[in-house]
Each structure stands twice: as C-alpha cells, then as structure tokens.
PDB file of C-alpha atoms in Angstrom:
ATOM      1  CA  GLN A   4      62.943  80.824  20.506  1.00 42.00           C
ATOM      2  CA  ARG A   5      64.111  77.890  18.423  1.00 42.00           C
ATOM      3  CA  ALA A   6      64.771  74.369  19.658  1.00 46.00           C
ATOM      4  CA  GLY A   7      65.482  71.514  17.329  1.00 48.00           C
ATOM      5  CA  GLY A   8      64.474  73.607  14.316  1.00 48.00           C
ATOM      6  CA  ARG A   9      61.020  74.514  15.604  1.00 47.00           C
ATOM      7  CA  VAL A  10      59.659  77.696  17.130  1.00 46.00           C
ATOM      8  CA  GLU A  11      58.563  77.419  20.744  1.00 54.00           C
ATOM      9  CA  LEU A  12      55.761  79.646  21.907  1.00 65.00           C
ATOM     10  CA  GLY A  13      55.287  80.972  25.414  1.00 86.00           C
ATOM     11  CA  SER A  14      52.014  80.578  27.277  1.00 90.00           C
ATOM     12  CA  ARG A  15      51.002  84.150  26.405  1.00 92.00           C
ATOM     13  CA  ASP A  16      51.512  83.441  22.696  1.00 92.00           C
ATOM     14  CA  VAL A  17      49.430  80.263  22.948  1.00 92.00           C
ATOM     15  CA  PHE A  18      46.666  82.157  24.773  1.00 95.00           C
ATOM     16  CA  ILE A  19      46.569  84.886  22.118  1.00 94.00           C
ATOM     17  CA  TYR A  20      46.493  82.309  19.319  1.00 94.00           C
ATOM     18  CA  TYR A  21      43.498  80.483  20.811  1.00 94.00           C
ATOM     19  CA  ASP A  22      41.634  83.668  21.787  1.00 95.00           C
ATOM     20  CA  VAL A  23      39.981  83.659  18.375  1.00 93.00           C
ATOM     21  CA  ASP A  24      37.711  86.664  18.902  1.00 93.00           C
ATOM     22  CA  GLY A  25      40.449  88.668  20.672  1.00 94.00           C
ATOM     23  CA  ASP A  26      38.300  89.531  23.691  1.00 95.00           C
ATOM     24  CA  GLY A  27      40.960  88.484  26.213  1.00 96.00           C
ATOM     25  CA  ASN A  28      39.018  85.391  27.299  1.00 96.00           C
ATOM     26  CA  LEU A  29      38.877  81.777  26.138  1.00 96.00           C
ATOM     27  CA  ASP A  30      35.653  79.813  25.833  1.00 93.00           C
ATOM     28  CA  ARG A  31      35.693  76.204  27.069  1.00 91.00           C
ATOM     29  CA  GLU A  32      36.769  74.654  23.759  1.00 90.00           C
ATOM     30  CA  GLU A  33      39.461  77.301  23.155  1.00 93.00           C
ATOM     31  CA  PHE A  34      40.649  76.750  26.728  1.00 95.00           C
ATOM     32  CA  LEU A  35      40.869  72.977  26.251  1.00 92.00           C
ATOM     33  CA  GLN A  36      42.812  73.353  22.992  1.00 90.00           C
ATOM     34  CA  ALA A  37      45.129  75.998  24.466  1.00 93.00           C
ATOM     35  CA  LEU A  38      45.931  73.788  27.477  1.00 93.00           C
ATOM     36  CA  ARG A  39      46.751  70.897  25.149  1.00 89.00           C
ATOM     37  CA  ALA A  40      48.902  73.167  22.986  1.00 88.00           C
ATOM     38  CA  GLY A  41      50.696  74.248  26.153  1.00 89.00           C
ATOM     39  CA  GLY A  42      51.678  70.636  26.856  1.00 87.00           C
ATOM     40  CA  ALA A  43      49.035  69.756  29.432  1.00 90.00           C
ATOM     41  CA  VAL A  44      46.847  66.676  29.294  1.00 87.00           C
ATOM     42  CA  PRO A  45      43.554  68.070  30.612  1.00 91.00           C
ATOM     43  CA  SER A  46      40.331  66.177  31.031  1.00 86.00           C
ATOM     44  CA  ARG A  47      37.062  67.894  30.277  1.00 84.00           C
ATOM     45  CA  SER A  48      36.385  67.912  34.033  1.00 89.00           C
ATOM     46  CA  ASP A  49      39.706  69.769  34.606  1.00 92.00           C
ATOM     47  CA  VAL A  50      38.486  72.411  32.159  1.00 93.00           C
ATOM     48  CA  GLU A  51      35.027  72.606  33.753  1.00 94.00           C
ATOM     49  CA  GLU A  52      36.472  72.967  37.272  1.00 94.00           C
ATOM     50  CA  ALA A  53      38.848  75.728  36.177  1.00 95.00           C
ATOM     51  CA  CYS A  54      36.045  77.543  34.363  1.00 94.00           C
ATOM     52  CA  GLN A  55      33.832  77.346  37.449  1.00 95.00           C
ATOM     53  CA  ARG A  56      36.625  78.629  39.722  1.00 93.00           C
ATOM     54  CA  ALA A  57      37.136  81.532  37.308  1.00 93.00           C
ATOM     55  CA  GLY A  58      33.451  82.361  37.121  1.00 93.00           C
ATOM     56  CA  GLY A  59      33.389  81.362  33.463  1.00 88.00           C
ATOM     57  CA  ARG A  60      35.952  84.001  32.411  1.00 89.00           C
ATOM     58  CA  VAL A  61      39.207  82.344  31.400  1.00 95.00           C
ATOM     59  CA  ASP A  62      41.675  85.172  30.994  1.00 96.00           C
ATOM     60  CA  LEU A  63      45.455  84.920  30.598  1.00 95.00           C
ATOM     61  CA  ALA A  64      46.067  84.624  34.362  1.00 95.00           C
ATOM     62  CA  VAL A  65      43.545  81.780  34.718  1.00 96.00           C
ATOM     63  CA  TYR A  66      45.006  80.035  31.669  1.00 95.00           C
ATOM     64  CA  GLN A  67      48.571  80.307  32.986  1.00 95.00           C
ATOM     65  CA  SER A  68      47.721  79.140  36.518  1.00 94.00           C
ATOM     66  CA  THR A  69      45.659  76.207  35.224  1.00 96.00           C
ATOM     67  CA  LEU A  70      48.392  75.254  32.763  1.00 94.00           C
ATOM     68  CA  ALA A  71      51.011  75.330  35.535  1.00 93.00           C
ATOM     69  CA  GLU A  72      48.800  73.173  37.769  1.00 94.00           C
ATOM     70  CA  LEU A  73      48.147  70.619  35.012  1.00 93.00           C
ATOM     71  CA  LEU A  74      51.780  70.452  33.911  1.00 91.00           C
ATOM     72  CA  LYS A  75      52.723  69.407  37.448  1.00 91.00           C
ATOM     73  CA  LYS A  76      50.506  66.329  37.158  1.00 89.00           C
ATOM     74  CA  ARG A  77      51.188  65.611  33.468  1.00 86.00           C
ATOM     75  CA  PRO A  78      51.885  61.913  32.937  1.00 83.00           C
ATOM     76  CA  ASN A  79      55.088  60.888  31.236  1.00 79.00           C
ATOM     77  CA  ALA A  80      55.507  58.309  28.478  1.00 75.00           C
ATOM     78  CA  GLU A  81      56.380  55.569  30.968  1.00 79.00           C
ATOM     79  CA  THR A  82      53.221  56.204  33.016  1.00 81.00           C
ATOM     80  CA  LEU A  83      51.082  56.157  29.882  1.00 77.00           C
ATOM     81  CA  LYS A  84      52.700  52.939  28.676  1.00 75.00           C
ATOM     82  CA  ASP A  85      52.118  51.338  32.094  1.00 77.00           C
ATOM     83  CA  SER A  86      48.441  52.298  32.015  1.00 78.00           C
ATOM     84  CA  PHE A  87      47.979  50.082  28.927  1.00 75.00           C
ATOM     85  CA  ARG A  88      49.803  47.071  30.399  1.00 71.00           C
ATOM     86  CA  GLY A  89      46.679  45.244  31.455  1.00 74.00           C
ATOM     87  CA  MET A  90      45.191  45.598  27.986  1.00 79.00           C
ATOM     88  CA  ALA A  91      48.292  45.100  25.849  1.00 77.00           C
ATOM     89  CA  HIS A  92      50.480  42.053  25.594  1.00 72.00           C
ATOM     90  CA  ASP A  93      54.227  41.544  25.519  1.00 71.00           C
ATOM     91  CA  VAL A  94      55.609  40.161  22.279  1.00 70.00           C
ATOM     92  CA  ARG A  95      58.440  37.813  23.241  1.00 63.00           C
ATOM     93  CA  GLY A  96      60.074  40.406  25.472  1.00 66.00           C
ATOM     94  CA  GLN A  97      60.229  42.919  22.618  1.00 61.00           C
ATOM     95  CA  GLY A  98      57.627  45.348  23.893  1.00 73.00           C
ATOM     96  CA  TRP A  99      53.988  45.879  24.676  1.00 78.00           C
ATOM     97  CA  VAL A 100      51.613  45.885  21.722  1.00 86.00           C
ATOM     98  CA  MET A 101      47.888  46.363  21.203  1.00 88.00           C
ATOM     99  CA  ASP A 102      45.535  46.039  18.271  1.00 90.00           C
ATOM    100  CA  ILE A 103      44.664  49.482  16.821  1.00 92.00           C
ATOM    101  CA  GLU A 104      40.930  48.719  16.911  1.00 93.00           C
ATOM    102  CA  LYS A 105      41.144  47.861  20.615  1.00 91.00           C
ATOM    103  CA  LEU A 106      43.005  51.132  21.214  1.00 90.00           C
ATOM    104  CA  VAL A 107      40.342  53.084  19.301  1.00 92.00           C
ATOM    105  CA  TYR A 108      37.594  51.325  21.264  1.00 92.00           C
ATOM    106  CA  LEU A 109      39.221  52.192  24.600  1.00 88.00           C
ATOM    107  CA  THR A 110      39.797  55.827  23.687  1.00 88.00           C
ATOM    108  CA  THR A 111      36.264  56.372  22.379  1.00 90.00           C
ATOM    109  CA  THR A 112      34.381  54.471  25.066  1.00 89.00           C
ATOM    110  CA  PHE A 113      35.979  55.266  28.434  1.00 85.00           C
ATOM    111  CA  GLY A 114      36.876  58.532  30.147  1.00 80.00           C
ATOM    112  CA  ASP A 115      37.006  61.606  27.914  1.00 82.00           C
ATOM    113  CA  ALA A 116      36.052  60.001  24.615  1.00 86.00           C
ATOM    114  CA  LEU A 117      38.074  61.119  21.621  1.00 86.00           C
ATOM    115  CA  SER A 118      36.322  62.907  18.771  1.00 88.00           C
ATOM    116  CA  ASP A 119      36.404  61.517  15.231  1.00 92.00           C
ATOM    117  CA  GLU A 120      39.189  63.962  14.337  1.00 91.00           C
ATOM    118  CA  GLU A 121      41.183  62.944  17.402  1.00 88.00           C
ATOM    119  CA  VAL A 122      40.736  59.254  16.537  1.00 92.00           C
ATOM    120  CA  GLU A 123      42.104  59.864  13.046  1.00 93.00           C
ATOM    121  CA  ALA A 124      45.085  61.731  14.502  1.00 91.00           C
ATOM    122  CA  LEU A 125      45.641  58.868  16.970  1.00 91.00           C
ATOM    123  CA  ARG A 126      45.519  56.297  14.172  1.00 93.00           C
ATOM    124  CA  GLU A 127      48.142  58.252  12.246  1.00 93.00           C
ATOM    125  CA  LEU A 128      50.365  58.787  15.275  1.00 90.00           C
ATOM    126  CA  ALA A 129      50.029  55.148  16.388  1.00 92.00           C
ATOM    127  CA  SER A 130      51.259  53.971  12.967  1.00 91.00           C
ATOM    128  CA  PRO A 131      50.073  50.372  13.279  1.00 92.00           C
ATOM    129  CA  ASP A 132      51.990  47.693  11.391  1.00 91.00           C
ATOM    130  CA  ARG A 133      50.402  45.693   8.547  1.00 91.00           C
ATOM    131  CA  ASP A 134      48.686  43.436  11.113  1.00 89.00           C
ATOM    132  CA  GLY A 135      47.073  46.417  12.853  1.00 91.00           C
ATOM    133  CA  THR A 136      49.379  46.200  15.868  1.00 90.00           C
ATOM    134  CA  VAL A 137      50.566  49.294  17.744  1.00 91.00           C
ATOM    135  CA  ASP A 138      53.808  49.482  19.734  1.00 89.00           C
ATOM    136  CA  ILE A 139      52.608  51.060  22.985  1.00 86.00           C
ATOM    137  CA  GLN A 140      56.073  52.321  24.009  1.00 84.00           C
ATOM    138  CA  LYS A 141      56.533  54.201  20.723  1.00 87.00           C
ATOM    139  CA  LEU A 142      53.006  55.577  20.880  1.00 88.00           C
ATOM    140  CA  ALA A 143      53.499  56.780  24.468  1.00 84.00           C
ATOM    141  CA  LYS A 144      56.719  58.569  23.491  1.00 84.00           C
ATOM    142  CA  SER A 145      54.951  60.199  20.540  1.00 84.00           C
ATOM    143  CA  LEU A 146      51.980  61.315  22.619  1.00 82.00           C
ATOM    144  CA  LEU A 147      54.000  62.614  25.552  1.00 81.00           C
ATOM    145  CA  PRO A 148      57.423  63.826  24.447  1.00 74.00           C
ATOM    146  CA  PRO A 149      59.536  65.604  27.079  1.00 72.00           C
ATOM    147  CA  LEU A 150      58.518  69.228  27.496  1.00 70.00           C
ATOM    148  CA  PRO A 151      60.890  72.111  26.852  1.00 62.00           C
ATOM    149  CA  PRO A 152      61.382  74.632  29.689  1.00 58.00           C
ATOM    150  CA  ARG A 153      58.252  76.737  30.133  1.00 57.00           C
ATOM    151  CA  ASP A 154      57.507  80.323  31.034  1.00 56.00           C
ATOM    152  CA  VAL A 155      54.589  79.190  33.202  1.00 54.00           C
ATOM    153  CA  LYS A 156      54.704  80.121  36.878  1.00 50.00           C
TER     154      LYS A 156
END
C-alpha cells in the first residue's frame, strides 16, 4: 500500500520485521520497538504487563491485541502539547515554546526515560531555533502525526 509516497506496512509485516530470530515471538525490546513502529506510544510498564499476561511469549496475536489496545489510548498532538503547558511558556500569543535542554531534562528524568539514541532523535525532530527554543506545537505534530487506517482488530 502506498500513501503520500511511502509504503505502509500492516501489523503482521511489522511483527515479522521485528521478529529478528524468526521464532514467531518477540522479546521485550523487539515488542517495544514493534509497538512503536505500529503507531502506539507504549510505556515500559505497558510492555511488561502485556508480556506477563502472555506468559512471556509475545506472538503475533498478542502483538496485534496489545497494539489495538494501545492505539485506542494513543494521545494526539493536542494532548501532548497540552501536557507541556505548565512547563512551556507562550511567546506573545504565537505558541508554546520550551528550551531544548529543559525538554531533554524532562524526557530523561521522569517517567520512561529516553535513551541516548532517543534523545538525539528528539533533538533532531525538535529542531530548536538558534536560541535553543522548541515550538511545542510543531514538535507534538511531528511526534504524533495522524495515523493511517490500520489492519489491527
């Protein structure tokens, strides 16, 4: 399938891609990455709970049901932007901004801390201006674009 010039993969394709050893099961890290690739925004505790419910064996059915569950509660860009309101400031009615270092601090200190690689990806995606300021609305739209229709039940 092609949408906007890019190939869209179904949940089965994503599962197969992340099942590195081809045994029909995902380990915890593969599972986390596959859920993210599927458009979900899982926490590590979401992954742990799903793994425990599945008895540690995350097969295609477990992946698809967990993905469907997480997609239902996936935040949108507006929700993400609103979550930063108390920490960002409005620039003369032009939008909410935050210093990139403050954003990095928040994302590496609280909740599911980002890895070094994830921080670098965030810095690139955030594209701070020359003063180190990030437009929260633009960042939220980049992090959580609308999802295409899914084959997940």
